[in-house]
Amino acid sequence: MARSLTYSLLILVMFIWGLNVVAVKYLVEHFPPVAMQGFRILVAGIVAIIVLYFLRDLRKLTKKEWGITILAALFGQLGHHALLAIGLVETTASNASLILGLIPITTSILAMIFFRDKMTWLQVTGIIFGFSGVAIVVLQNNGSIGAVSTGDFLVFTSMFSQALSFILIKMATKTLSSRQMTAVMLLLGSILLLGTSLVVEPNGFSQLTGGTALVWTVFFVSAILATGLGHILYNAAIQQIGAGETAIFNNLVPFFSLIGAFLFLGESIYVTQVIGFFLIVTGVLLGTGYVDSQIKKKKKNAMENAL
């Protein structure tokens, strides 16, 4: 795959993922959040398995791979998607997208803890910038400074849960295809979400039978394009250009979400959100080590040219 095509596909995925936050916010206004997420993830998992079957990227998992995959599904599917959906009932899609923008930085911090990756002063600066940006966003209430809302807190927890699942995915994908692990996680996660819904939303399944044609269109587009095919394309890009360069494109997700929330949900865009967005983007570029890697690359090229 040509590099330009990979970049184009990544921008398309980021656009879809950005609008997906808006879509989930829209869906939780019509369906019970946990039941909706469970069914949505189930559809995405089935689509992913079918695609991988035709790509011949499926095999039997070992006991160790099953253990890590189940644990990753607990954090990445049950924890992330349930908390995100419930949180979106109480907060805006704009705020949620900006908070989720911290996933790359949080993943880097956890990698430093679990894999003992070294931290540079630029990464420390990036972490401070990123979390400062989110602090500005979650402390604003209709344009003024106030208490952190329950919805923002739940979305923040869902963000942390997702980042933790990425660490587990990194552990498992040393031997297992990342695309297959994603598909299996989606199916396992859907079972966990639907089971949880039976406990916390006793009438959740029956309430899923309603909804207009527009609501169900948004539901299936979200499940198939954003969650099912989106992750497969994202993982394919990682194989083409590497995880570090691919992660930088995640900065586009909050941007597309802010625009989508403004256009489709009528949400206002506040100055604090714009400031928070730029702080988070700067934080991700520094905190993930991307700037460090570019500086090292330029120094290496300069030394090679000097010889």
Short mmCIF file of C-alpha atoms in Angstrom, two decimals:
data_model
loop_
_atom_site.label_atom_id
_atom_site.label_comp_id
_atom_site.label_asym_id
_atom_site.label_seq_id
_atom_site.Cartn_x
_atom_site.Cartn_y
_atom_site.Cartn_z
CA MET A 1 0.00 0.00 0.00
CA ALA A 2 1.41 3.42 -1.00
CA ARG A 3 2.24 5.76 1.87
CA SER A 4 -0.07 8.47 0.48
CA LEU A 5 -2.96 5.98 0.38
CA THR A 6 -2.24 4.94 3.97
CA TYR A 7 -2.34 8.58 5.06
CA SER A 8 -5.61 9.12 3.20
CA LEU A 9 -7.20 6.05 4.82
CA LEU A 10 -6.02 7.19 8.27
CA ILE A 11 -7.57 10.63 7.81
CA LEU A 12 -10.81 8.92 6.73
CA VAL A 13 -10.74 6.66 9.83
CA MET A 14 -10.10 9.66 12.10
CA PHE A 15 -13.03 11.47 10.46
CA ILE A 16 -15.29 8.44 11.06
CA TRP A 17 -14.06 8.03 14.66
CA GLY A 18 -14.59 11.72 15.34
CA LEU A 19 -18.18 11.54 14.13
CA ASN A 20 -18.63 8.26 16.02
CA VAL A 21 -18.41 10.11 19.35
CA VAL A 22 -21.25 12.28 18.06
CA ALA A 23 -23.12 9.16 16.92
CA VAL A 24 -22.84 7.46 20.33
CA LYS A 25 -24.02 10.66 22.03
CA TYR A 26 -27.03 10.64 19.68
CA LEU A 27 -27.73 6.94 20.29
CA VAL A 28 -27.68 7.16 24.10
CA GLU A 29 -30.48 9.69 23.83
CA HIS A 30 -32.66 6.98 22.22
CA PHE A 31 -31.48 3.69 23.72
CA PRO A 32 -30.28 2.39 27.13
CA PRO A 33 -26.51 3.10 26.98
CA VAL A 34 -25.02 -0.26 28.05
CA ALA A 35 -27.46 -2.41 26.05
CA MET A 36 -26.95 -0.21 23.00
CA GLN A 37 -23.16 -0.47 23.28
CA GLY A 38 -23.35 -4.24 23.75
CA PHE A 39 -25.43 -4.73 20.62
CA ARG A 40 -23.33 -2.21 18.65
CA ILE A 41 -20.07 -3.92 19.62
CA LEU A 42 -21.60 -7.33 18.77
CA VAL A 43 -22.41 -6.16 15.23
CA ALA A 44 -18.89 -4.71 14.91
CA GLY A 45 -17.33 -7.96 16.13
CA ILE A 46 -19.29 -10.09 13.65
CA VAL A 47 -18.27 -7.79 10.78
CA ALA A 48 -14.61 -7.89 11.87
CA ILE A 49 -14.59 -11.70 12.11
CA ILE A 50 -16.15 -12.02 8.62
CA VAL A 51 -13.58 -9.64 7.12
CA LEU A 52 -10.66 -11.47 8.78
CA TYR A 53 -12.05 -14.82 7.63
CA PHE A 54 -11.78 -13.71 4.02
CA LEU A 55 -8.35 -12.19 4.73
CA ARG A 56 -7.34 -15.57 6.22
CA ASP A 57 -6.12 -13.87 9.39
CA LEU A 58 -7.72 -16.20 11.94
CA ARG A 59 -6.18 -18.97 14.01
CA LYS A 60 -6.66 -20.77 17.34
CA LEU A 61 -5.49 -18.78 20.36
CA THR A 62 -3.20 -20.21 23.04
CA LYS A 63 -4.26 -20.24 26.70
CA LYS A 64 -1.98 -17.28 27.45
CA GLU A 65 -3.38 -15.32 24.50
CA TRP A 66 -6.94 -16.07 25.63
CA GLY A 67 -6.13 -14.85 29.14
CA ILE A 68 -4.69 -11.52 28.00
CA THR A 69 -7.44 -11.05 25.38
CA ILE A 70 -10.20 -11.60 27.96
CA LEU A 71 -8.52 -9.14 30.34
CA ALA A 72 -8.12 -6.62 27.51
CA ALA A 73 -11.82 -7.03 26.64
CA LEU A 74 -12.74 -6.28 30.26
CA PHE A 75 -10.92 -2.95 30.12
CA GLY A 76 -11.16 -2.06 26.42
CA GLN A 77 -14.74 -3.12 25.73
CA LEU A 78 -16.71 -3.43 28.97
CA GLY A 79 -14.89 -0.70 30.89
CA HIS A 80 -14.34 1.73 28.05
CA HIS A 81 -17.59 1.44 26.08
CA ALA A 82 -19.94 1.12 29.08
CA LEU A 83 -18.42 4.08 30.95
CA LEU A 84 -18.25 6.15 27.75
CA ALA A 85 -21.93 5.56 26.91
CA ILE A 86 -23.11 6.26 30.47
CA GLY A 87 -20.85 9.31 30.66
CA LEU A 88 -22.21 10.71 27.40
CA VAL A 89 -25.68 10.77 28.96
CA GLU A 90 -24.32 13.40 31.38
CA THR A 91 -21.83 15.34 29.25
CA THR A 92 -21.41 16.71 25.73
CA ALA A 93 -19.85 14.96 22.77
CA SER A 94 -17.40 17.88 22.53
CA ASN A 95 -16.07 17.39 26.06
CA ALA A 96 -15.96 13.61 25.65
CA SER A 97 -13.91 13.80 22.45
CA LEU A 98 -11.34 16.10 24.04
CA ILE A 99 -11.00 13.88 27.11
CA LEU A 100 -10.57 10.83 24.86
CA GLY A 101 -7.78 12.73 23.13
CA LEU A 102 -5.63 11.87 26.18
CA ILE A 103 -5.54 8.16 25.26
CA PRO A 104 -2.14 8.32 23.45
CA ILE A 105 -0.47 10.18 26.36
CA THR A 106 -2.02 7.92 28.99
CA THR A 107 -0.91 4.86 27.03
CA SER A 108 2.64 6.26 26.94
CA ILE A 109 2.59 6.80 30.72
CA LEU A 110 1.38 3.24 31.33
CA ALA A 111 4.04 1.92 28.93
CA MET A 112 6.68 3.69 31.01
CA ILE A 113 5.30 2.01 34.13
CA PHE A 114 4.76 -1.52 32.78
CA PHE A 115 7.57 -1.72 30.22
CA ARG A 116 9.99 0.62 32.02
CA ASP A 117 10.24 2.91 29.01
CA LYS A 118 12.42 5.93 29.69
CA MET A 119 10.80 9.35 29.96
CA THR A 120 12.41 12.47 28.49
CA TRP A 121 11.85 16.04 29.63
CA LEU A 122 9.89 16.70 26.43
CA GLN A 123 7.53 13.84 27.29
CA VAL A 124 7.07 15.19 30.82
CA THR A 125 6.25 18.59 29.32
CA GLY A 126 3.79 16.94 26.94
CA ILE A 127 2.05 15.10 29.78
CA ILE A 128 1.64 18.38 31.69
CA PHE A 129 0.27 20.11 28.57
CA GLY A 130 -2.15 17.30 27.78
CA PHE A 131 -3.65 16.95 31.22
CA SER A 132 -3.79 20.74 31.60
CA GLY A 133 -5.84 20.89 28.40
CA VAL A 134 -8.33 18.34 29.72
CA ALA A 135 -8.45 20.11 33.09
CA ILE A 136 -9.47 23.33 31.34
CA VAL A 137 -12.17 21.48 29.40
CA VAL A 138 -13.73 19.50 32.27
CA LEU A 139 -13.71 22.45 34.68
CA GLN A 140 -15.72 24.64 32.34
CA ASN A 141 -19.48 24.63 32.67
CA ASN A 142 -21.30 26.49 29.90
CA GLY A 143 -18.24 28.66 29.38
CA SER A 144 -17.47 29.29 33.05
CA ILE A 145 -15.26 27.49 35.55
CA GLY A 146 -17.13 25.04 37.78
CA ALA A 147 -17.06 21.55 39.27
CA VAL A 148 -16.15 18.47 37.24
CA SER A 149 -19.36 16.84 36.01
CA THR A 150 -20.15 13.17 36.62
CA GLY A 151 -20.25 12.61 32.87
CA ASP A 152 -16.76 14.04 32.34
CA PHE A 153 -15.41 11.89 35.18
CA LEU A 154 -16.94 8.73 33.68
CA VAL A 155 -15.54 9.55 30.23
CA PHE A 156 -12.12 10.18 31.79
CA THR A 157 -12.31 6.76 33.50
CA SER A 158 -13.32 5.16 30.20
CA MET A 159 -10.30 6.83 28.56
CA PHE A 160 -7.97 5.37 31.20
CA SER A 161 -9.57 1.94 30.81
CA GLN A 162 -9.00 2.05 27.05
CA ALA A 163 -5.35 3.05 27.49
CA LEU A 164 -4.84 0.14 29.89
CA SER A 165 -6.33 -2.24 27.32
CA PHE A 166 -3.78 -0.99 24.75
CA ILE A 167 -0.97 -2.10 27.08
CA LEU A 168 -2.53 -5.56 27.25
CA ILE A 169 -2.95 -5.58 23.47
CA LYS A 170 0.75 -4.76 23.10
CA MET A 171 1.57 -7.75 25.30
CA ALA A 172 -0.63 -10.15 23.34
CA THR A 173 0.27 -8.98 19.83
CA LYS A 174 3.85 -10.14 20.24
CA THR A 175 2.48 -13.50 19.07
CA LEU A 176 -1.10 -12.72 17.98
CA SER A 177 -2.34 -10.68 15.03
CA SER A 178 -3.62 -7.32 16.28
CA ARG A 179 -6.55 -7.55 13.85
CA GLN A 180 -7.63 -10.95 15.16
CA MET A 181 -7.23 -9.81 18.76
CA THR A 182 -9.41 -6.77 18.05
CA ALA A 183 -12.13 -8.92 16.50
CA VAL A 184 -12.10 -11.42 19.37
CA MET A 185 -12.13 -8.57 21.91
CA LEU A 186 -15.18 -7.07 20.22
CA LEU A 187 -17.10 -10.35 20.45
CA LEU A 188 -16.04 -10.98 24.07
CA GLY A 189 -16.77 -7.37 24.96
CA SER A 190 -20.25 -7.52 23.48
CA ILE A 191 -21.06 -10.55 25.66
CA LEU A 192 -19.76 -8.73 28.74
CA LEU A 193 -21.69 -5.56 27.89
CA LEU A 194 -24.95 -7.39 27.18
CA GLY A 195 -24.58 -9.39 30.39
CA THR A 196 -23.94 -6.21 32.38
CA SER A 197 -26.98 -4.61 30.76
CA LEU A 198 -29.20 -7.40 32.11
CA VAL A 199 -28.13 -6.38 35.62
CA VAL A 200 -28.05 -2.57 35.40
CA GLU A 201 -30.77 -2.15 32.75
CA PRO A 202 -33.43 -4.86 33.35
CA ASN A 203 -35.61 -3.53 30.53
CA GLY A 204 -32.71 -2.59 28.27
CA PHE A 205 -33.23 -5.24 25.60
CA SER A 206 -36.93 -4.50 25.21
CA GLN A 207 -36.18 -0.79 24.78
CA LEU A 208 -33.86 -1.60 21.85
CA THR A 209 -36.85 -2.59 19.74
CA GLY A 210 -37.85 1.05 19.28
CA GLY A 211 -36.08 3.76 17.32
CA THR A 212 -36.66 5.45 13.98
CA ALA A 213 -35.05 4.56 10.66
CA LEU A 214 -32.55 7.39 11.19
CA VAL A 215 -31.57 6.11 14.65
CA TRP A 216 -30.95 2.59 13.33
CA THR A 217 -29.01 3.95 10.35
CA VAL A 218 -26.71 5.82 12.72
CA PHE A 219 -26.44 2.66 14.85
CA PHE A 220 -25.31 0.36 12.02
CA VAL A 221 -23.01 2.94 10.42
CA SER A 222 -21.36 3.42 13.83
CA ALA A 223 -21.05 -0.34 14.44
CA ILE A 224 -19.86 -1.39 10.98
CA LEU A 225 -17.80 1.56 9.74
CA ALA A 226 -16.43 3.12 12.92
CA THR A 227 -15.94 0.16 15.26
CA GLY A 228 -15.70 -2.83 12.93
CA LEU A 229 -13.90 -1.72 9.77
CA GLY A 230 -12.30 1.35 11.37
CA HIS A 231 -10.13 -0.70 13.72
CA ILE A 232 -9.10 -3.09 10.93
CA LEU A 233 -7.94 -0.17 8.75
CA TYR A 234 -6.18 1.44 11.70
CA ASN A 235 -4.28 -1.75 12.49
CA ALA A 236 -3.35 -2.12 8.82
CA ALA A 237 -1.90 1.41 8.90
CA ILE A 238 0.18 0.51 11.98
CA GLN A 239 1.73 -2.35 10.00
CA GLN A 240 2.50 0.03 7.12
CA ILE A 241 3.95 3.12 8.86
CA GLY A 242 4.41 2.09 12.50
CA ALA A 243 2.47 2.72 15.70
CA GLY A 244 4.17 6.01 16.55
CA GLU A 245 3.39 7.78 13.29
CA THR A 246 -0.11 6.29 13.16
CA ALA A 247 -0.91 7.53 16.68
CA ILE A 248 -0.29 11.13 15.62
CA PHE A 249 -3.37 11.01 13.40
CA ASN A 250 -5.49 10.49 16.56
CA ASN A 251 -5.16 14.24 17.10
CA LEU A 252 -7.70 14.71 14.30
CA VAL A 253 -10.43 12.82 16.22
CA PRO A 254 -11.26 15.63 18.72
CA PHE A 255 -11.23 18.17 15.88
CA PHE A 256 -13.75 16.22 13.79
CA SER A 257 -15.84 15.52 16.92
CA LEU A 258 -16.03 19.20 17.84
CA ILE A 259 -17.15 20.13 14.33
CA GLY A 260 -19.61 17.21 14.19
CA ALA A 261 -21.11 18.02 17.59
CA PHE A 262 -21.58 21.63 16.47
CA LEU A 263 -23.18 20.71 13.13
CA PHE A 264 -25.30 17.70 14.08
CA LEU A 265 -26.06 18.13 17.79
CA GLY A 266 -26.12 21.91 18.00
CA GLU A 267 -23.48 21.95 20.76
CA SER A 268 -21.62 25.19 21.35
CA ILE A 269 -17.85 25.41 20.98
CA TYR A 270 -16.29 27.38 23.84
CA VAL A 271 -12.96 29.19 23.96
CA THR A 272 -11.91 26.87 26.80
CA GLN A 273 -12.48 23.87 24.53
CA VAL A 274 -10.40 25.38 21.73
CA ILE A 275 -7.56 26.15 24.19
CA GLY A 276 -7.89 22.66 25.64
CA PHE A 277 -7.78 21.12 22.15
CA PHE A 278 -4.47 22.82 21.26
CA LEU A 279 -2.94 21.93 24.62
CA ILE A 280 -3.97 18.28 24.20
CA VAL A 281 -2.62 18.09 20.63
CA THR A 282 0.68 19.64 21.76
CA GLY A 283 0.72 17.27 24.72
CA VAL A 284 0.21 14.21 22.49
CA LEU A 285 2.98 15.25 20.09
CA LEU A 286 5.42 15.72 22.99
CA GLY A 287 4.13 13.14 25.47
CA THR A 288 4.08 10.17 23.09
CA GLY A 289 7.73 10.71 22.18
CA TYR A 290 6.94 11.71 18.59
CA VAL A 291 8.90 14.99 18.79
CA ASP A 292 11.83 13.20 20.44
CA SER A 293 11.90 10.63 17.63
CA GLN A 294 11.85 13.35 14.96
CA ILE A 295 14.72 15.23 16.65
CA LYS A 296 16.78 12.01 16.84
CA LYS A 297 16.02 11.26 13.20
CA LYS A 298 17.18 14.72 12.07
CA LYS A 299 20.38 14.45 14.13
CA LYS A 300 21.10 11.00 12.67
CA ASN A 301 20.54 12.26 9.11
CA ALA A 302 22.76 15.29 9.78
CA MET A 303 25.57 13.05 11.05
CA GLU A 304 25.26 10.71 8.07
CA ASN A 305 25.37 13.63 5.63
CA ALA A 306 28.42 15.06 7.40
CA LEU A 307 30.39 11.81 6.92
#
